[in-house]
Short mmCIF file of C-alpha atoms and ligand atoms in Angstrom, two decimals:
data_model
loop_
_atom_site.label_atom_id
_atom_site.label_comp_id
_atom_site.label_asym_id
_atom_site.label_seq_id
_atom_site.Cartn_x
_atom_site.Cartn_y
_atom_site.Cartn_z
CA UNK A 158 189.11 149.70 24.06
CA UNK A 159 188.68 146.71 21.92
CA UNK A 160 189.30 143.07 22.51
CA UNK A 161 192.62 142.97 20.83
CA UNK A 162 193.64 146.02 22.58
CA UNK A 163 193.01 144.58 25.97
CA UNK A 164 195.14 141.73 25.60
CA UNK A 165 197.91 143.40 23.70
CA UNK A 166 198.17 145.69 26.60
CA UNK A 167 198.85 142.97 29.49
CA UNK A 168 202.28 142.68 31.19
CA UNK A 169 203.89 139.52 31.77
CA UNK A 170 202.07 138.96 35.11
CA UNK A 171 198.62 139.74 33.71
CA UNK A 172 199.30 137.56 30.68
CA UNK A 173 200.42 134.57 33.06
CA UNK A 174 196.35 135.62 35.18
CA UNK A 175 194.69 135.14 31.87
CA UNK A 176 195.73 131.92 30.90
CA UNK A 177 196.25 130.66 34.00
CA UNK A 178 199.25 129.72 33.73
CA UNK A 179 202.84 130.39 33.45
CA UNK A 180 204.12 131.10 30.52
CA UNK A 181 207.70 129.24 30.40
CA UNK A 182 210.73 131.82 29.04
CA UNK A 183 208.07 134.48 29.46
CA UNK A 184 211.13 136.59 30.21
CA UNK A 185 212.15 136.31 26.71
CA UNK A 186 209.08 137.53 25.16
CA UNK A 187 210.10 140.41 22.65
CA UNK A 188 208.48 143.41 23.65
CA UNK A 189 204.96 144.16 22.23
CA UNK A 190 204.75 140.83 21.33
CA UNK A 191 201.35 139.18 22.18
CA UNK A 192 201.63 135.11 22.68
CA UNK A 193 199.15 133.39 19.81
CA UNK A 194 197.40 131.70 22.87
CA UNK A 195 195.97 135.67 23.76
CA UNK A 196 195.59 136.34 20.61
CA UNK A 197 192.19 134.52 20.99
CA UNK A 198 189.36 137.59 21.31
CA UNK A 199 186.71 134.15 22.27
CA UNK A 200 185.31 135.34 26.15
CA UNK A 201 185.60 131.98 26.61
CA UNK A 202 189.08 131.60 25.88
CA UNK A 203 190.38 134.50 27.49
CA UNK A 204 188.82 134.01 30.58
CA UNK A 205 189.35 129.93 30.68
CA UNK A 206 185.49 129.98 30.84
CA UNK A 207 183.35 126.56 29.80
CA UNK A 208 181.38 127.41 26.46
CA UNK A 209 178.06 126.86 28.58
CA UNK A 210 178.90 129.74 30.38
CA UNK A 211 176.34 132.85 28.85
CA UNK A 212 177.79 136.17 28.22
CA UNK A 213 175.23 138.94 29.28
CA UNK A 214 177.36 141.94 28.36
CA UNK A 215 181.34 142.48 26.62
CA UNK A 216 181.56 145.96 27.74
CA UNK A 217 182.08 145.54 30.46
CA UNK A 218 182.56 141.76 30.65
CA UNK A 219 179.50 140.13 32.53
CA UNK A 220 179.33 136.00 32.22
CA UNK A 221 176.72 133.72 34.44
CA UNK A 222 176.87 129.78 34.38
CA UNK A 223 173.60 127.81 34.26
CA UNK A 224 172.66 125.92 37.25
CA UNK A 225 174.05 122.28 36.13
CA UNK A 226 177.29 123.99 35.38
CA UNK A 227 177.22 125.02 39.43
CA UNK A 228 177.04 120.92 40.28
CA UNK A 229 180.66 120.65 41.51
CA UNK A 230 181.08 121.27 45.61
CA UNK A 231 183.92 124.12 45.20
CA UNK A 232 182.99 126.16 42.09
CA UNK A 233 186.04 125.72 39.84
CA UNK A 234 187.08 129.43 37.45
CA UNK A 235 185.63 127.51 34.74
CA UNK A 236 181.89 128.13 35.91
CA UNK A 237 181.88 130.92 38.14
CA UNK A 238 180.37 134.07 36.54
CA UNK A 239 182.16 137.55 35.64
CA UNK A 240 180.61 140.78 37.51
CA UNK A 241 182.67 144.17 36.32
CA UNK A 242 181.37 147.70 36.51
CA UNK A 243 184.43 148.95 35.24
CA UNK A 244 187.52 147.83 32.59
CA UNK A 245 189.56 144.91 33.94
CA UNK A 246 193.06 146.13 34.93
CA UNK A 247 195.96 145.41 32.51
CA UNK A 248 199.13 147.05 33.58
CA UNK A 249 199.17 144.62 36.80
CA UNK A 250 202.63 144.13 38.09
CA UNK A 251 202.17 141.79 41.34
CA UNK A 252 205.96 142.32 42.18
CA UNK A 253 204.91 146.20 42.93
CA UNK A 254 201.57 145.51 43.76
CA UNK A 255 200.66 147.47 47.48
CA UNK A 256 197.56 147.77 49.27
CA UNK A 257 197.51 151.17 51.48
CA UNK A 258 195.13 151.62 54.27
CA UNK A 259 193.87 155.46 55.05
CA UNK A 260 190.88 156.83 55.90
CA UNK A 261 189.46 159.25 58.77
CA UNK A 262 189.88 155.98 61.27
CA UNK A 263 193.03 154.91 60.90
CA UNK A 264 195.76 155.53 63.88
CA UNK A 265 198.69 155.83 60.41
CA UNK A 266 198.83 155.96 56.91
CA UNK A 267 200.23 152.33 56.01
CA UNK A 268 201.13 150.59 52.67
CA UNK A 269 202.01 147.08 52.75
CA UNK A 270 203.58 144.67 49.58
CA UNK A 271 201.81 142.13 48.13
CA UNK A 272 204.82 139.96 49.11
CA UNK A 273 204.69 141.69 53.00
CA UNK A 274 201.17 140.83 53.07
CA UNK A 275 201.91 137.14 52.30
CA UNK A 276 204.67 136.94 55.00
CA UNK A 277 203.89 139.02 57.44
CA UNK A 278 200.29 137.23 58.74
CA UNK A 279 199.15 134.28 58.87
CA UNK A 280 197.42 132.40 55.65
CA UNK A 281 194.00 130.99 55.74
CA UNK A 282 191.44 128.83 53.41
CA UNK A 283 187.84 129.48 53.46
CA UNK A 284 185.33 128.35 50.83
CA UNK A 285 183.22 131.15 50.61
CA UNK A 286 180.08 131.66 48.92
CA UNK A 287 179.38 134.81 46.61
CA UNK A 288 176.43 135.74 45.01
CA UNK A 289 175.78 139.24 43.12
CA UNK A 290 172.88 140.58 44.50
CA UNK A 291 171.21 141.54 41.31
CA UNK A 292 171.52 137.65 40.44
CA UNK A 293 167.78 136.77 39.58
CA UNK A 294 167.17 140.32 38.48
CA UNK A 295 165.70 138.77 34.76
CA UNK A 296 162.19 137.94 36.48
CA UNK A 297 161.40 141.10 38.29
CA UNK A 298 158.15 143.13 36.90
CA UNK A 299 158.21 145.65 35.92
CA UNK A 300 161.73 145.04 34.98
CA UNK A 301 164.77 146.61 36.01
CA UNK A 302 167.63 147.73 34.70
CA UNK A 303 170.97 145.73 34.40
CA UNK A 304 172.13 142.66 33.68
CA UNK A 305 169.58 140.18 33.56
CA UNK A 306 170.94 137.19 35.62
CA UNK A 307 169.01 134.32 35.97
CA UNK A 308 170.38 132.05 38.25
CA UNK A 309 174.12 131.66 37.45
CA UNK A 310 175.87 135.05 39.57
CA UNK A 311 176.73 132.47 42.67
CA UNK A 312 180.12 130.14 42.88
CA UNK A 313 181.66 129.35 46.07
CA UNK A 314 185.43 128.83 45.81
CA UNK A 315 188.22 128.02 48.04
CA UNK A 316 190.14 131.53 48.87
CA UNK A 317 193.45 131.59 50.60
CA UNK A 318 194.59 134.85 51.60
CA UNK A 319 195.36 136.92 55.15
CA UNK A 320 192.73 138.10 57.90
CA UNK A 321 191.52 141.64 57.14
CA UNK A 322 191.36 141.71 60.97
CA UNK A 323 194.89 140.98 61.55
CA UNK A 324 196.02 143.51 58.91
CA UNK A 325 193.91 145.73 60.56
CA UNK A 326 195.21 145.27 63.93
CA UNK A 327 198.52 145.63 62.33
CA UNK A 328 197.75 149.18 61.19
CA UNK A 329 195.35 150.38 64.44
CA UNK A 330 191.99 151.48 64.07
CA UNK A 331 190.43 154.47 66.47
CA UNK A 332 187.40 153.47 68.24
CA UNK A 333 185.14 155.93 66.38
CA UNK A 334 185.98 153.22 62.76
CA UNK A 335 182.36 152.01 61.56
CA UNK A 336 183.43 151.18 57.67
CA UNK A 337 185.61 150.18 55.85
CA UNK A 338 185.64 150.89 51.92
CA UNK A 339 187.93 149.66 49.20
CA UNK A 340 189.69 151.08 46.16
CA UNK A 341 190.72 149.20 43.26
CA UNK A 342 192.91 149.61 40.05
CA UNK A 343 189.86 148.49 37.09
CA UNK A 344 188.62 152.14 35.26
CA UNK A 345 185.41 153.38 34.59
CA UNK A 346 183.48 152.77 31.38
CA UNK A 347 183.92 156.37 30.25
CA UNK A 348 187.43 156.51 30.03
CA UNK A 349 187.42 159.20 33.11
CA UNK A 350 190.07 158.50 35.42
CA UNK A 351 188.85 160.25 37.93
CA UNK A 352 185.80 158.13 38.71
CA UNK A 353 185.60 154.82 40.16
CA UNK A 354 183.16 152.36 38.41
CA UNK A 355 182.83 150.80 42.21
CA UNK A 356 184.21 151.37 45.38
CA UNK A 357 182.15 149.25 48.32
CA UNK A 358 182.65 147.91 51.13
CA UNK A 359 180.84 146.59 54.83
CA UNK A 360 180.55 147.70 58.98
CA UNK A 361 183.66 147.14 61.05
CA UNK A 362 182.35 144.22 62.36
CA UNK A 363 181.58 142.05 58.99
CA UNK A 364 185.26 143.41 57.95
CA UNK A 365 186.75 141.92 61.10
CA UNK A 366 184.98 138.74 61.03
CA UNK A 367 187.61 135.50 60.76
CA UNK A 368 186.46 134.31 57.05
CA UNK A 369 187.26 138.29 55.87
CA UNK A 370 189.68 137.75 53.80
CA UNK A 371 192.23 139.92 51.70
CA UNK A 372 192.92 136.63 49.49
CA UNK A 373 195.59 136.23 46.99
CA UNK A 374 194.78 132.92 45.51
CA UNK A 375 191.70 130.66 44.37
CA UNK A 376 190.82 127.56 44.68
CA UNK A 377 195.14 126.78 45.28
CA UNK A 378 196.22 128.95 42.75
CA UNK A 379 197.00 132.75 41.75
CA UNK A 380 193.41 134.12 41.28
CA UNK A 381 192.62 134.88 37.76
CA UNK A 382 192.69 137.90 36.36
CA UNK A 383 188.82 138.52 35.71
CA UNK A 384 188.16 137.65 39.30
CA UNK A 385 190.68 140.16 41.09
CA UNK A 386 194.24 139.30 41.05
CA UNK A 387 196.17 139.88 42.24
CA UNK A 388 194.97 140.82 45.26
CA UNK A 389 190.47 140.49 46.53
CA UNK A 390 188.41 141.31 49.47
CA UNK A 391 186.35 138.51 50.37
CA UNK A 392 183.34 139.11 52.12
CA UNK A 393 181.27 135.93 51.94
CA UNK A 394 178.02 136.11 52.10
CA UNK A 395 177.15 139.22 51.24
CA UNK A 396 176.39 140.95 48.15
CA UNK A 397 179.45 140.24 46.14
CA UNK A 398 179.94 143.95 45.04
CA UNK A 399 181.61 143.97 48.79
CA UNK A 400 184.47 141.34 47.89
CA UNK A 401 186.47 143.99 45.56
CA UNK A 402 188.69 142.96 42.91
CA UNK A 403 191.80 144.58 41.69
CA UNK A 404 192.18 145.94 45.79
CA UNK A 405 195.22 148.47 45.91
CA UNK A 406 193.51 150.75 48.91
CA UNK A 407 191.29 150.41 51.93
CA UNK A 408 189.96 153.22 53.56
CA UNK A 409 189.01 152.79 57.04
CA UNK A 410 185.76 155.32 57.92
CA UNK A 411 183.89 156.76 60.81
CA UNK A 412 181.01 157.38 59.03
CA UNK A 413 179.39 154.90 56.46
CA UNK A 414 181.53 154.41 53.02
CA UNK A 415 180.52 157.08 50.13
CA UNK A 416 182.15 155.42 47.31
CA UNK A 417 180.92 154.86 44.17
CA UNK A 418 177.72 152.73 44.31
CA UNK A 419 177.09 152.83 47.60
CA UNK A 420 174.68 155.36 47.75
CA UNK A 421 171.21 155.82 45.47
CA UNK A 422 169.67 152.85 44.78
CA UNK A 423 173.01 150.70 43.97
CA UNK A 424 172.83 147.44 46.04
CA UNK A 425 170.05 149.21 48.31
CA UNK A 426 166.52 148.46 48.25
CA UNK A 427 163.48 149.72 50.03
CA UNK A 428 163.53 149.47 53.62
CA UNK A 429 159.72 148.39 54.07
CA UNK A 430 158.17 146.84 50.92
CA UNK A 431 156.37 148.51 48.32
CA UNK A 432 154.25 148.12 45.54
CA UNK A 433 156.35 147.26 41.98
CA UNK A 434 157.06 150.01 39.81
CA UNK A 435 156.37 152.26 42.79
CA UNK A 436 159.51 155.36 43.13
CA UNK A 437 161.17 155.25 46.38
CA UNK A 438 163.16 158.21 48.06
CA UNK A 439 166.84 157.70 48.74
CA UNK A 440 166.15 157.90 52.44
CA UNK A 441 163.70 154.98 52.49
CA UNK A 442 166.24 152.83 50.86
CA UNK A 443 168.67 150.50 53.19
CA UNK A 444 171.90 148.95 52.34
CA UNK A 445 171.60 145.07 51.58
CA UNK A 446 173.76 143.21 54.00
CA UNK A 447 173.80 139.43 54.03
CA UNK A 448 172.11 137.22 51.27
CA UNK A 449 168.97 135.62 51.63
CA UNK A 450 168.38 131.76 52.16
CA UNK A 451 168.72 130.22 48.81
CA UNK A 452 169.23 126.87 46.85
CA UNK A 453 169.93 125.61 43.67
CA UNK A 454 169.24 121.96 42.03
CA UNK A 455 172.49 121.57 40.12
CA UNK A 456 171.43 118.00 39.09
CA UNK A 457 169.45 116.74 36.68
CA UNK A 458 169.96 119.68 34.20
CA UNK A 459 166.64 121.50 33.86
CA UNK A 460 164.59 119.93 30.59
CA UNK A 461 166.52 116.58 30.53
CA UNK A 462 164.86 113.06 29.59
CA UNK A 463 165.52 110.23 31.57
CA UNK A 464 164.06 106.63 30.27
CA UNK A 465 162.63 104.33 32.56
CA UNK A 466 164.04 105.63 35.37
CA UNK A 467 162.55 104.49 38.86
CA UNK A 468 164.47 106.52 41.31
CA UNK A 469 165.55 109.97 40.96
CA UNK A 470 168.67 111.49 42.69
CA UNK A 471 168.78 115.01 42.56
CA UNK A 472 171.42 117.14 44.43
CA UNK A 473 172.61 121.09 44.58
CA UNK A 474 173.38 123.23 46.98
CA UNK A 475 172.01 125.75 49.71
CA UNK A 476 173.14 128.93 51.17
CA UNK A 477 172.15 131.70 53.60
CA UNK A 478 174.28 134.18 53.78
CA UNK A 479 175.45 135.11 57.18
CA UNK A 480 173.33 132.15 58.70
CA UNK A 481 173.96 128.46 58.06
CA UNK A 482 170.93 126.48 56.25
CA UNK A 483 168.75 123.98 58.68
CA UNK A 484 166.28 122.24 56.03
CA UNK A 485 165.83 121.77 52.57
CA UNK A 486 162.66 120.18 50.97
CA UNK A 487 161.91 119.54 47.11
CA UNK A 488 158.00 119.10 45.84
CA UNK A 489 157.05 117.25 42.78
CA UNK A 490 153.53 117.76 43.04
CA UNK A 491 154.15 122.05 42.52
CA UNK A 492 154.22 122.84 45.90
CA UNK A 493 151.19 121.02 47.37
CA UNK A 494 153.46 118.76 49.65
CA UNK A 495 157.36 118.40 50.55
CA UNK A 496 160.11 116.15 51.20
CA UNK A 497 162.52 116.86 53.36
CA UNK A 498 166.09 116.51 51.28
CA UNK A 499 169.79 115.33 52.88
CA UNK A 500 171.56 118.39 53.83
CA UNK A 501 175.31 118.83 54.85
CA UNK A 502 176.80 121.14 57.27
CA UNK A 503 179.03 123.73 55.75
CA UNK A 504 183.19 123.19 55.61
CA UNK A 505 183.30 126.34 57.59
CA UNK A 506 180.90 129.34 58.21
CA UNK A 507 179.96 130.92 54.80
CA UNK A 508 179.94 128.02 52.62
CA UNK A 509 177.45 126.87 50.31
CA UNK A 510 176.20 123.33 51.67
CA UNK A 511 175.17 120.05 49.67
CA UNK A 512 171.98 118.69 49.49
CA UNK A 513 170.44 115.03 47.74
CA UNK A 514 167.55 113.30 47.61
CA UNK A 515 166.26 110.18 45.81
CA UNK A 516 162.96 110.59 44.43
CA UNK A 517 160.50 107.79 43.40
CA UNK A 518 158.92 108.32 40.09
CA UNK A 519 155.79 105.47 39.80
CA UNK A 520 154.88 106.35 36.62
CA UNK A 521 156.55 108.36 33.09
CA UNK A 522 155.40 111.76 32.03
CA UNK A 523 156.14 115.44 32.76
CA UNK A 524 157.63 116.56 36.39
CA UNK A 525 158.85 119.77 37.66
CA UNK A 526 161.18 119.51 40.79
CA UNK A 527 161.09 122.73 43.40
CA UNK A 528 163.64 123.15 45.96
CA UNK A 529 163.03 125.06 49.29
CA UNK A 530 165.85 126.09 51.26
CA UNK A 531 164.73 127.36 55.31
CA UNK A 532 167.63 129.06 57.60
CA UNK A 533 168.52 128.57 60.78
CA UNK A 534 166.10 131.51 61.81
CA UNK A 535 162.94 129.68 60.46
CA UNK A 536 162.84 131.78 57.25
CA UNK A 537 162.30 129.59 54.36
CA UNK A 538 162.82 130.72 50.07
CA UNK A 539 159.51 132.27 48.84
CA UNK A 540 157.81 130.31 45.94
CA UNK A 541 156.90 133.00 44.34
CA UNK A 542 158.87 136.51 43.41
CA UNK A 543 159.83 138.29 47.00
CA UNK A 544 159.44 141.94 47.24
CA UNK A 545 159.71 144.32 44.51
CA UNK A 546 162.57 146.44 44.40
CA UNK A 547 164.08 149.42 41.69
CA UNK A 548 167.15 147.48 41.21
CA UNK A 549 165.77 144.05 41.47
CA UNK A 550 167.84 142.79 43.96
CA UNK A 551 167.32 139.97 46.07
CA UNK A 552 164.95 137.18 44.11
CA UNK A 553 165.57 134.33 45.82
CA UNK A 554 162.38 132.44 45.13
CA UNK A 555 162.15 128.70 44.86
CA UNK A 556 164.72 126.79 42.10
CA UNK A 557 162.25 124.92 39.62
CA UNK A 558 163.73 122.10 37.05
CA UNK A 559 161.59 120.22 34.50
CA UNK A 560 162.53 116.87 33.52
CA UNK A 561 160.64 114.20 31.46
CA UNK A 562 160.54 110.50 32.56
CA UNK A 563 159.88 108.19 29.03
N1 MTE B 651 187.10 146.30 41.64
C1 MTE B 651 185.92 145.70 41.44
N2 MTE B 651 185.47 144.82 42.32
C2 MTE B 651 184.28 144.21 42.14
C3 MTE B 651 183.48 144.51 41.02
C4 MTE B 651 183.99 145.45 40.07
O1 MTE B 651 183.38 145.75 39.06
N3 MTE B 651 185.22 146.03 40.33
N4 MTE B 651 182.24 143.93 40.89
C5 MTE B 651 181.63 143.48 42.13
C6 MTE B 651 180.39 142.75 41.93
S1 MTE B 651 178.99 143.67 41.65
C7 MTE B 651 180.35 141.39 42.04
S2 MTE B 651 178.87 140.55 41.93
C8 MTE B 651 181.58 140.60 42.25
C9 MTE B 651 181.76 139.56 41.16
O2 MTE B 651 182.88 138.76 41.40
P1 MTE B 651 183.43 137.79 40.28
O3 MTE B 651 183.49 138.51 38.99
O4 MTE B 651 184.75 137.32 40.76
O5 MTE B 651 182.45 136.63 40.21
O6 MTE B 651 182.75 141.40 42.28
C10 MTE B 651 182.60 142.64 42.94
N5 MTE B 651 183.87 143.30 43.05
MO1 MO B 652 177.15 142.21 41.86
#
């Protein structure tokens, strides 16, 4: 399916998702009529993305911002990268929009409304960090295949939506559940309905956690269309391949979920280290769970020139996945010594948190700037590459900027 295709295919609702938003006398839109403003085939356009944002891939759509893009302290749709497997839904009809949970563990069969959903539990706000697990995959060697993300496949964004616990509770799980895995309406690449391109999901006990979320809006508003609506699993911290987009069905397991990139070497990676390039067995390969410790200088943009400047202020932000970040240092000298940098506490659990520093520059000429983020459990972000892996998962070495001072 082309670009033009895609949009001349929406519905009302989806049109409304992809430009964010609504679209006033939509109801008198003659049929098969496609409004000039999606008529647009630019990325950018369609997805309201900035024009910093770099696509790595149309087909399907993958986008990744640059690390000054990330400066802001809730990502805003503008910056926050594209992941898809599969084709973006685009017969979405929110009105009829139902999320079933089934499974081996569940006590019934139950479908809920989108609109039951929204009045039935009570609503929460988290901001909640995601990062794609493959994000750093670029600098792996020998390489590995994929999109090659540098450091843009993060955001952290404010996501309202209902407890997956409480819906949970709601529908009665047997004591024997130990996964749960979701379904969701995007198609695969190939045109065959009868494959998912991805169907993840996490333990009982990450899926009942408070920030879990089955979220219907982002950052205050419906979420747009490339990042799930109408309706996303939010499992912060983790891989990001476990938040699904598009969610219509959760299936509730007693064995570990089997869908569609869970298995092989898809978000897995060795379970003891080996040597690069090296072929590991599907057995010896372990299912990432939470992110590493990781940090990103979002100010000054990488290769800027400042004159005469005295004092530097830099700032960005630092995650951990299921832990909290306890210091952050930067170097200026490549590592020989560090500087311990301000560092926030998280809004809630599962945040990204802020760090600053002001750095004194005595004299002009060529700097690099290296930030170190260490969690809570002492474990700090290597300098150089971290392990291997087939699927080059899981770089979360040191953030390095270069900035000349005339
Ligand atoms: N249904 C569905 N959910 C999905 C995906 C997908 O392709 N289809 N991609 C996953 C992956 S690999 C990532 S990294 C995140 C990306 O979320 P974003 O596009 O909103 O940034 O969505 C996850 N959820
Ligand atoms: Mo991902």
């Amino acid at each position: 399916m082309n670009r033009r295709q895609f949009t001349s295919r929406l519905t009302l609702a989806s049109m409304v998702g992809v430009l964010g938003m609504p679209i006033v006398f939509g109801e008198k839109l003659p049929k098969g009529y496609l409004p000039l403003g999606l008529q647009d085939q630019d990325p950018f356009k369609l997805f309201n993305k900035n024009k910093e944002m770099v696509v790595l891939n149309d087909n399907p759509w993958n986008m990744e911002a640059q690390a000054h893009l990330l400066d802001d302290e809730i990502t805003p749709n503008k910056f926050m990268f594209i992941r898809n497997n599969g084709k973006i839904p685009t017969n979405i009809n929110s009105k009829e929009w139902t999320l079933t949970f089934d499974g081996e563990s569940v006590k019934q069969i139950k479908k809920y409304s989108l609109q039951e959903l929204k009045s039935k539990f009570q609503q929460y706000t988290y901001q909640l960090t995601l990062e794609c697990g493959g994000n750093g995959r670029s600098e792996f060697n020998p390489p590995a295949k994929g999109n090659q993300w540098t450091i843009g496949a993060v955001s952290s964004a404010e996501w309202t939506g209902v407890r997956l616990s409480d819906v949970l509770a709601d529908v009665g799980i047997k004591p024997d559940a130990v996964y749960i895995g979701y379904h969701a309406a995007d198609t695969h690449l190939s045109g065959d309905v009868t494959k998912e391109p991805i169907s993840r999901g996490v333990p009982i006990n990450k899926a009942l956690q408070n920030e879990t979320l089955l979220a219907f809006q982002m950052n205050g508003q419906d979420i747009p269309l490339a990042h799930g609506y109408p309706l996303r699993l939010v499992c912060g911290g983790w891989p990001a391949s476990a938040s699904g987009k598009w969610i219509n069905r959760i299936s509730v397991r007693n064995k570990v979920h089997d869908g569609a990139k869970m298995t092989g070497s898809s978000y897995r990676v060795p379970c003891e280290a080996v040597a690069p390039g090296e072929k590991v067995s599907d057995e010896d390969m372990c299912i990432i769970e939470s992110m590493p410790v990781k940090s990103l200088i979002t100010y000054p943009k990488t290769g800027g020139i400042l004159n005469n400047e005295r004092t530097l202020k830099i700032r960005g932000h630092a995650w951990a996945g299921e832990l909290e970040v306890s210091k952050m240092e930067y170097s200026i000298d490549f590592g020989s010594t560090w500087k311990t940098c301000n560092l926030q506490k998280p809004v809630n659990r599962l945040a990204w948190q802020h760090f600053n520093a002001s750095i004194d520059i005595r004299q002009p000429g060529y700097y690099e700037i290296w930030a170190k983020a260490t969690d809570n459990q002492g474990r700090s972000q290597p300098m150089v590459l971290p392990g291997w892996n087939p699927k080059g998962y899981l770089n979360n070495a040191c953030h390095r900027i270069a900035i000349k001072v005339v």
